[in-house]
Amino acid sequence: MKDVVLAPKLVERIDDVVLQQRKREWLREHGRVPGRRLLFVGPPGSGKTMSAEALAGELHLPLYVIRLEGLITRFMGDTAAKLRLVFDESAKRRGVYLFDEFDAVGGHRTAPNDVAEMRRVLNSFLQFMEEDSATDSLIVCATNHPELLDRALLRRYDQVLEFEAPSREQIREIVTNHLRPMKAARVVWTKVVEAAQHLSQSEIVRATDDAVKSAILAERKSISTDDLVKRLTERQDMRVSFTERRIT
Ligand SMILES: Nc1ncnc2c1ncn2[C@@H]1O[C@H](COP(=O)(O)OP(=O)(O)O)[C@@H](O)[C@H]1O
Ligand SMILES: [Mg+2]
C-alpha cells in the first residue's frame, strides 16, 4: 500500500478493510462479519487495480482477476455458469477476487441481442453477493462508470470507495516517488504541478518515467523542471489528440 498515493480518507477506509480482515476471527467471536464486498469507483488510471493488488499484498492473499468482458464474449450464453465456477472457487479458496472493468454488468452499453445474457449475469451476481463466504474472500469490483451499475447491485457492497483525480500534494508525491535515481533539488514544484493538472495518476507516473529515462540517457544525475514539464505536457497533448480522434 505504501506505493499507492491516495487521499487520506481513502487510505483510512482501506486500512479499515485490512484491519477487519486481519481481525476477522475476533469480529466473528463477537457476532460480527468482516466487510469484504468492495466497489472501487473512479476515473481510469487513478489506482483502482493497483489498490486491489496492494490489498491482496497487505493481506498476503492471492489475487484473482476476472475480466467480465472477456468472459462474456468467450462464453456467450454460458457466462452465468462460468461465473458460478468463479464464485464457488471464492468460497473454497480465500483470496482477493477482482472483477475489473465491471461496467459490463450494467448492461446499457451492450448490444440489444446481449440484453438477456447481461440480465442473467446480473442476476447471478446479485445472488452471489448475498451468499455468505466461509472463507472471507474479498470481492472487489472496479469500474470507471458507476452510473451504469444496477441499483440493486450497488446496495450489496459493504463499502463503496471513490478514487479521484490527484490533488496538488498527491501529484508532487507521485512524481517524487518515481524520480529515483535522479536528484531533484532544483525542481520548481509549482510549475510541475501546474503542468500535471487534469492528468491521471497513471499519466503522471508515465511522464515522470519518460523524464527520468531521458536524463539517464543524457548521463545526467539530476532532473530539471523543464524535463518534467515537457513530458507532462506531452501527456496532455496525447490526451487531447486521443479525445479529438474519438469525437470525429
Ligand atoms: N493512486 C496512485 N498512486 C500511485 N500510482 C498510481 C496511482 N494510480 C495509478 N497509478 C499508476 O498508474 C498505473 C495504472 O493504475 P491502475 O491501478 O491500473 O488504474 P485504474 O485501475 O484506476 O484504471 C499503476 O500501475 C501505477 O503505476
Ligand atoms: Mg484498472
Short mmCIF file of C-alpha atoms and ligand atoms in Angstrom, two decimals:
data_model
loop_
_atom_site.label_atom_id
_atom_site.label_comp_id
_atom_site.label_asym_id
_atom_site.label_seq_id
_atom_site.Cartn_x
_atom_site.Cartn_y
_atom_site.Cartn_z
CA MET A 1 0.00 0.00 0.00
CA LYS A 2 2.86 2.38 0.58
CA ASP A 3 3.33 2.84 -3.18
CA VAL A 4 -0.26 3.87 -3.69
CA VAL A 5 -0.83 7.59 -3.31
CA LEU A 6 -4.40 8.22 -2.22
CA ALA A 7 -6.46 10.79 -0.37
CA PRO A 8 -6.08 10.31 3.40
CA LYS A 9 -9.75 9.46 3.88
CA LEU A 10 -9.48 6.73 1.27
CA VAL A 11 -6.36 5.30 2.89
CA GLU A 12 -8.21 5.25 6.18
CA ARG A 13 -11.07 3.24 4.71
CA ILE A 14 -8.76 0.76 3.03
CA ASP A 15 -6.85 0.37 6.30
CA ASP A 16 -10.16 -0.34 7.98
CA VAL A 17 -10.92 -3.12 5.50
CA VAL A 18 -7.46 -4.59 6.10
CA LEU A 19 -7.95 -4.45 9.86
CA GLN A 20 -11.39 -6.09 9.72
CA GLN A 21 -9.90 -8.87 7.62
CA ARG A 22 -6.88 -9.35 9.85
CA LYS A 23 -9.07 -9.48 12.93
CA ARG A 24 -11.88 -11.40 11.31
CA GLU A 25 -11.82 -14.22 13.89
CA TRP A 26 -12.13 -11.71 16.68
CA LEU A 27 -15.05 -9.99 14.93
CA ARG A 28 -16.78 -13.31 14.38
CA GLU A 29 -16.34 -14.25 18.04
CA HIS A 30 -18.30 -11.11 18.74
CA GLY A 31 -21.02 -11.94 16.29
CA ARG A 32 -19.85 -9.54 13.59
CA VAL A 33 -18.99 -10.23 9.97
CA PRO A 34 -15.89 -8.59 8.46
CA GLY A 35 -16.57 -6.35 5.45
CA ARG A 36 -15.42 -7.99 2.24
CA ARG A 37 -17.51 -6.72 -0.67
CA LEU A 38 -15.96 -3.58 -2.08
CA LEU A 39 -16.75 -1.38 -5.04
CA PHE A 40 -13.93 0.79 -6.39
CA VAL A 41 -15.20 3.71 -8.41
CA GLY A 42 -13.15 6.35 -10.19
CA PRO A 43 -11.58 7.63 -13.41
CA PRO A 44 -9.14 5.49 -15.43
CA GLY A 45 -5.60 5.44 -14.10
CA SER A 46 -6.49 6.54 -10.56
CA GLY A 47 -5.23 3.39 -8.86
CA LYS A 48 -8.21 1.02 -8.60
CA THR A 49 -6.46 -2.05 -9.96
CA MET A 50 -3.28 -1.13 -8.14
CA SER A 51 -5.14 -0.79 -4.83
CA ALA A 52 -6.77 -4.21 -5.24
CA GLU A 53 -3.31 -5.66 -5.81
CA ALA A 54 -1.98 -3.80 -2.78
CA LEU A 55 -4.89 -5.03 -0.69
CA ALA A 56 -4.07 -8.62 -1.60
CA GLY A 57 -0.43 -7.93 -0.77
CA GLU A 58 -1.26 -6.46 2.63
CA LEU A 59 -3.38 -9.48 3.49
CA HIS A 60 -0.93 -12.00 1.97
CA LEU A 61 -3.73 -13.34 -0.17
CA PRO A 62 -3.61 -14.44 -3.80
CA LEU A 63 -5.22 -12.05 -6.28
CA TYR A 64 -7.56 -13.40 -8.95
CA VAL A 65 -8.56 -11.01 -11.70
CA ILE A 66 -11.77 -11.70 -13.59
CA ARG A 67 -12.32 -9.69 -16.74
CA LEU A 68 -16.05 -9.98 -17.34
CA GLU A 69 -15.98 -8.52 -20.81
CA GLY A 70 -13.73 -11.34 -21.92
CA LEU A 71 -15.78 -13.94 -20.09
CA ILE A 72 -18.99 -12.73 -21.67
CA THR A 73 -17.76 -12.73 -25.25
CA ARG A 74 -15.93 -16.03 -24.88
CA PHE A 75 -18.72 -17.94 -23.24
CA MET A 76 -21.67 -16.15 -24.79
CA GLY A 77 -24.86 -17.67 -23.44
CA ASP A 78 -22.96 -19.54 -20.79
CA THR A 79 -21.45 -16.73 -18.76
CA ALA A 80 -23.60 -17.25 -15.67
CA ALA A 81 -22.45 -20.86 -15.42
CA LYS A 82 -18.81 -19.82 -15.78
CA LEU A 83 -19.31 -17.16 -13.13
CA ARG A 84 -20.73 -19.78 -10.81
CA LEU A 85 -17.40 -21.61 -11.06
CA VAL A 86 -15.58 -18.45 -10.04
CA PHE A 87 -17.99 -17.84 -7.15
CA ASP A 88 -17.66 -21.41 -5.91
CA GLU A 89 -13.90 -21.09 -6.06
CA SER A 90 -14.05 -17.95 -3.94
CA ALA A 91 -15.92 -19.90 -1.28
CA LYS A 92 -13.25 -22.58 -1.24
CA ARG A 93 -10.04 -20.63 -1.66
CA ARG A 94 -9.56 -17.43 0.30
CA GLY A 95 -8.28 -14.63 -1.87
CA VAL A 96 -8.98 -11.25 -3.37
CA TYR A 97 -11.30 -11.67 -6.36
CA LEU A 98 -11.08 -8.59 -8.54
CA PHE A 99 -13.84 -8.10 -11.08
CA ASP A 100 -12.01 -5.47 -13.08
CA GLU A 101 -13.75 -3.15 -15.53
CA PHE A 102 -17.01 -4.23 -14.08
CA ASP A 103 -19.19 -1.80 -16.10
CA ALA A 104 -20.22 -4.58 -18.48
CA VAL A 105 -22.65 -5.83 -15.85
CA GLY A 106 -24.68 -2.63 -16.14
CA GLY A 107 -25.90 -3.83 -19.49
CA HIS A 108 -26.58 -0.41 -21.02
CA ARG A 109 -23.58 -0.50 -23.26
CA THR A 110 -24.09 -3.91 -24.73
CA ALA A 111 -25.84 -4.65 -27.98
CA PRO A 112 -29.59 -5.35 -27.73
CA ASN A 113 -29.16 -9.04 -28.51
CA ASP A 114 -26.92 -9.34 -25.45
CA VAL A 115 -29.52 -7.97 -23.06
CA ALA A 116 -30.85 -11.35 -21.98
CA GLU A 117 -27.31 -12.58 -21.36
CA MET A 118 -26.47 -9.49 -19.30
CA ARG A 119 -29.65 -9.97 -17.25
CA ARG A 120 -28.55 -13.49 -16.42
CA VAL A 121 -25.08 -12.29 -15.48
CA LEU A 122 -26.53 -9.55 -13.29
CA ASN A 123 -28.96 -11.90 -11.55
CA SER A 124 -26.20 -14.36 -10.98
CA PHE A 125 -24.12 -11.60 -9.44
CA LEU A 126 -26.94 -10.37 -7.23
CA GLN A 127 -27.38 -13.86 -5.88
CA PHE A 128 -23.64 -14.32 -5.37
CA MET A 129 -23.35 -11.07 -3.44
CA GLU A 130 -25.98 -12.30 -0.98
CA GLU A 131 -24.16 -15.51 -0.21
CA ASP A 132 -22.05 -15.80 2.90
CA SER A 133 -18.46 -16.73 2.46
CA ALA A 134 -16.97 -19.23 4.83
CA THR A 135 -13.53 -18.22 3.59
CA ASP A 136 -14.00 -14.44 3.93
CA SER A 137 -12.69 -13.97 0.40
CA LEU A 138 -12.70 -10.35 -0.67
CA ILE A 139 -14.79 -9.38 -3.64
CA VAL A 140 -13.59 -6.19 -5.28
CA CYS A 141 -15.43 -4.77 -8.26
CA ALA A 142 -13.79 -1.85 -10.08
CA THR A 143 -15.49 0.48 -12.53
CA ASN A 144 -14.97 3.80 -14.30
CA HIS A 145 -18.74 4.08 -14.86
CA PRO A 146 -20.68 3.61 -11.62
CA GLU A 147 -23.75 5.16 -13.29
CA LEU A 148 -24.03 2.04 -15.43
CA LEU A 149 -24.35 -0.25 -12.44
CA ASP A 150 -27.66 -1.62 -11.34
CA ARG A 151 -29.01 -0.04 -8.12
CA ALA A 152 -29.90 -3.38 -6.58
CA LEU A 153 -26.30 -4.42 -7.06
CA LEU A 154 -24.89 -1.19 -5.60
CA ARG A 155 -26.74 -1.82 -2.34
CA ARG A 156 -24.93 -5.09 -1.80
CA TYR A 157 -21.46 -3.68 -1.28
CA ASP A 158 -20.12 -3.24 2.24
CA GLN A 159 -18.07 -0.28 1.08
CA VAL A 160 -18.03 1.94 -1.99
CA LEU A 161 -14.62 3.59 -2.31
CA GLU A 162 -14.26 6.60 -4.56
CA PHE A 163 -10.98 7.23 -6.29
CA GLU A 164 -10.36 10.73 -7.54
CA ALA A 165 -8.02 12.80 -9.67
CA PRO A 166 -4.83 13.61 -7.73
CA SER A 167 -4.61 16.71 -5.54
CA ARG A 168 -1.62 19.06 -5.85
CA GLU A 169 0.17 17.34 -2.97
CA GLN A 170 -0.54 13.93 -4.44
CA ILE A 171 0.85 14.99 -7.83
CA ARG A 172 4.07 16.02 -6.15
CA GLU A 173 4.23 12.84 -4.13
CA ILE A 174 3.70 10.63 -7.19
CA VAL A 175 6.38 12.45 -9.20
CA THR A 176 8.82 12.34 -6.28
CA ASN A 177 8.24 8.62 -5.78
CA HIS A 178 9.22 7.91 -9.37
CA LEU A 179 12.30 10.12 -9.69
CA ARG A 180 14.86 7.70 -8.39
CA PRO A 181 17.81 7.68 -9.05
CA MET A 182 17.57 11.30 -10.20
CA LYS A 183 18.12 14.20 -7.87
CA ALA A 184 15.53 16.94 -7.99
CA ALA A 185 16.91 19.61 -5.71
CA ARG A 186 16.19 22.49 -8.09
CA VAL A 187 12.76 21.50 -9.33
CA VAL A 188 10.16 24.25 -9.14
CA TRP A 189 7.20 22.24 -7.93
CA THR A 190 4.50 24.81 -8.62
CA LYS A 191 5.34 24.59 -12.34
CA VAL A 192 5.42 20.80 -12.35
CA VAL A 193 2.11 20.56 -10.51
CA GLU A 194 0.58 23.07 -12.92
CA ALA A 195 1.72 21.05 -15.93
CA ALA A 196 0.18 17.91 -14.40
CA GLN A 197 -3.29 19.35 -13.90
CA HIS A 198 -6.06 17.10 -15.25
CA LEU A 199 -3.70 14.21 -15.86
CA SER A 200 -4.41 10.92 -14.15
CA GLN A 201 -2.09 9.34 -11.61
CA SER A 202 -1.16 6.83 -14.26
CA GLU A 203 -0.26 9.50 -16.84
CA ILE A 204 1.83 11.35 -14.25
CA VAL A 205 3.79 8.17 -13.46
CA ARG A 206 4.47 7.62 -17.16
CA ALA A 207 5.52 11.22 -17.78
CA THR A 208 7.90 11.10 -14.82
CA ASP A 209 9.32 7.85 -16.06
CA ASP A 210 9.92 9.32 -19.51
CA ALA A 211 11.72 12.29 -17.99
CA VAL A 212 13.93 10.05 -15.85
CA LYS A 213 14.82 7.87 -18.84
CA SER A 214 15.86 10.90 -20.91
CA ALA A 215 18.04 12.13 -18.09
CA ILE A 216 19.64 8.70 -17.71
CA LEU A 217 20.35 8.54 -21.44
CA ALA A 218 21.87 12.02 -21.29
CA GLU A 219 24.06 10.69 -18.46
CA ARG A 220 22.76 13.25 -16.02
CA LYS A 221 22.26 12.76 -12.30
CA SER A 222 19.57 15.32 -11.73
CA ILE A 223 16.29 16.27 -13.27
CA SER A 224 15.09 19.76 -14.10
CA THR A 225 11.71 21.45 -14.02
CA ASP A 226 11.78 21.63 -17.82
CA ASP A 227 12.37 17.87 -18.16
CA LEU A 228 9.26 17.17 -16.15
CA VAL A 229 7.11 19.93 -17.63
CA LYS A 230 8.00 18.80 -21.15
CA ARG A 231 6.94 15.20 -20.52
CA LEU A 232 3.81 16.17 -18.65
CA THR A 233 2.81 18.50 -21.48
CA GLU A 234 3.41 15.65 -23.92
CA ARG A 235 0.92 13.54 -21.96
CA GLN A 236 -1.59 16.42 -22.07
CA ASP A 237 -1.19 16.53 -25.87
CA MET A 238 -1.66 12.76 -26.19
CA ARG A 239 -4.86 13.07 -24.24
CA VAL A 240 -6.11 15.90 -26.50
CA SER A 241 -5.37 14.10 -29.75
CA PHE A 242 -6.97 10.96 -28.36
CA THR A 243 -10.23 12.71 -27.42
CA GLU A 244 -10.30 14.58 -30.74
CA ARG A 245 -9.96 11.35 -32.63
CA ARG A 246 -12.72 9.80 -30.56
CA ILE A 247 -15.13 12.64 -31.38
CA THR A 248 -14.63 12.56 -35.17
N1 LIG B 1 -3.09 6.42 -6.73
C1 LIG B 1 -1.96 6.06 -7.35
N2 LIG B 1 -0.76 6.15 -6.71
C2 LIG B 1 0.37 5.79 -7.34
N3 LIG B 1 0.43 5.32 -8.60
C3 LIG B 1 -0.73 5.21 -9.29
C4 LIG B 1 -1.98 5.57 -8.68
N4 LIG B 1 -2.95 5.35 -9.58
C5 LIG B 1 -2.37 4.87 -10.68
N5 LIG B 1 -1.03 4.78 -10.52
C6 LIG B 1 -0.08 4.28 -11.54
O1 LIG B 1 -0.81 4.03 -12.73
C7 LIG B 1 -0.82 2.63 -13.04
C8 LIG B 1 -2.20 2.22 -13.52
O2 LIG B 1 -3.14 2.42 -12.49
P1 LIG B 1 -4.39 1.44 -12.27
O3 LIG B 1 -4.41 0.99 -10.87
O4 LIG B 1 -4.38 0.38 -13.31
O5 LIG B 1 -5.60 2.44 -12.54
P2 LIG B 1 -7.15 2.09 -12.68
O6 LIG B 1 -7.34 0.64 -12.36
O7 LIG B 1 -7.84 3.00 -11.71
O8 LIG B 1 -7.50 2.43 -14.10
C9 LIG B 1 -0.40 1.95 -11.77
O9 LIG B 1 0.26 0.74 -12.04
C10 LIG B 1 0.54 2.97 -11.15
O10 LIG B 1 1.83 2.92 -11.72
MG MG B 2 -7.91 -0.79 -13.74
#
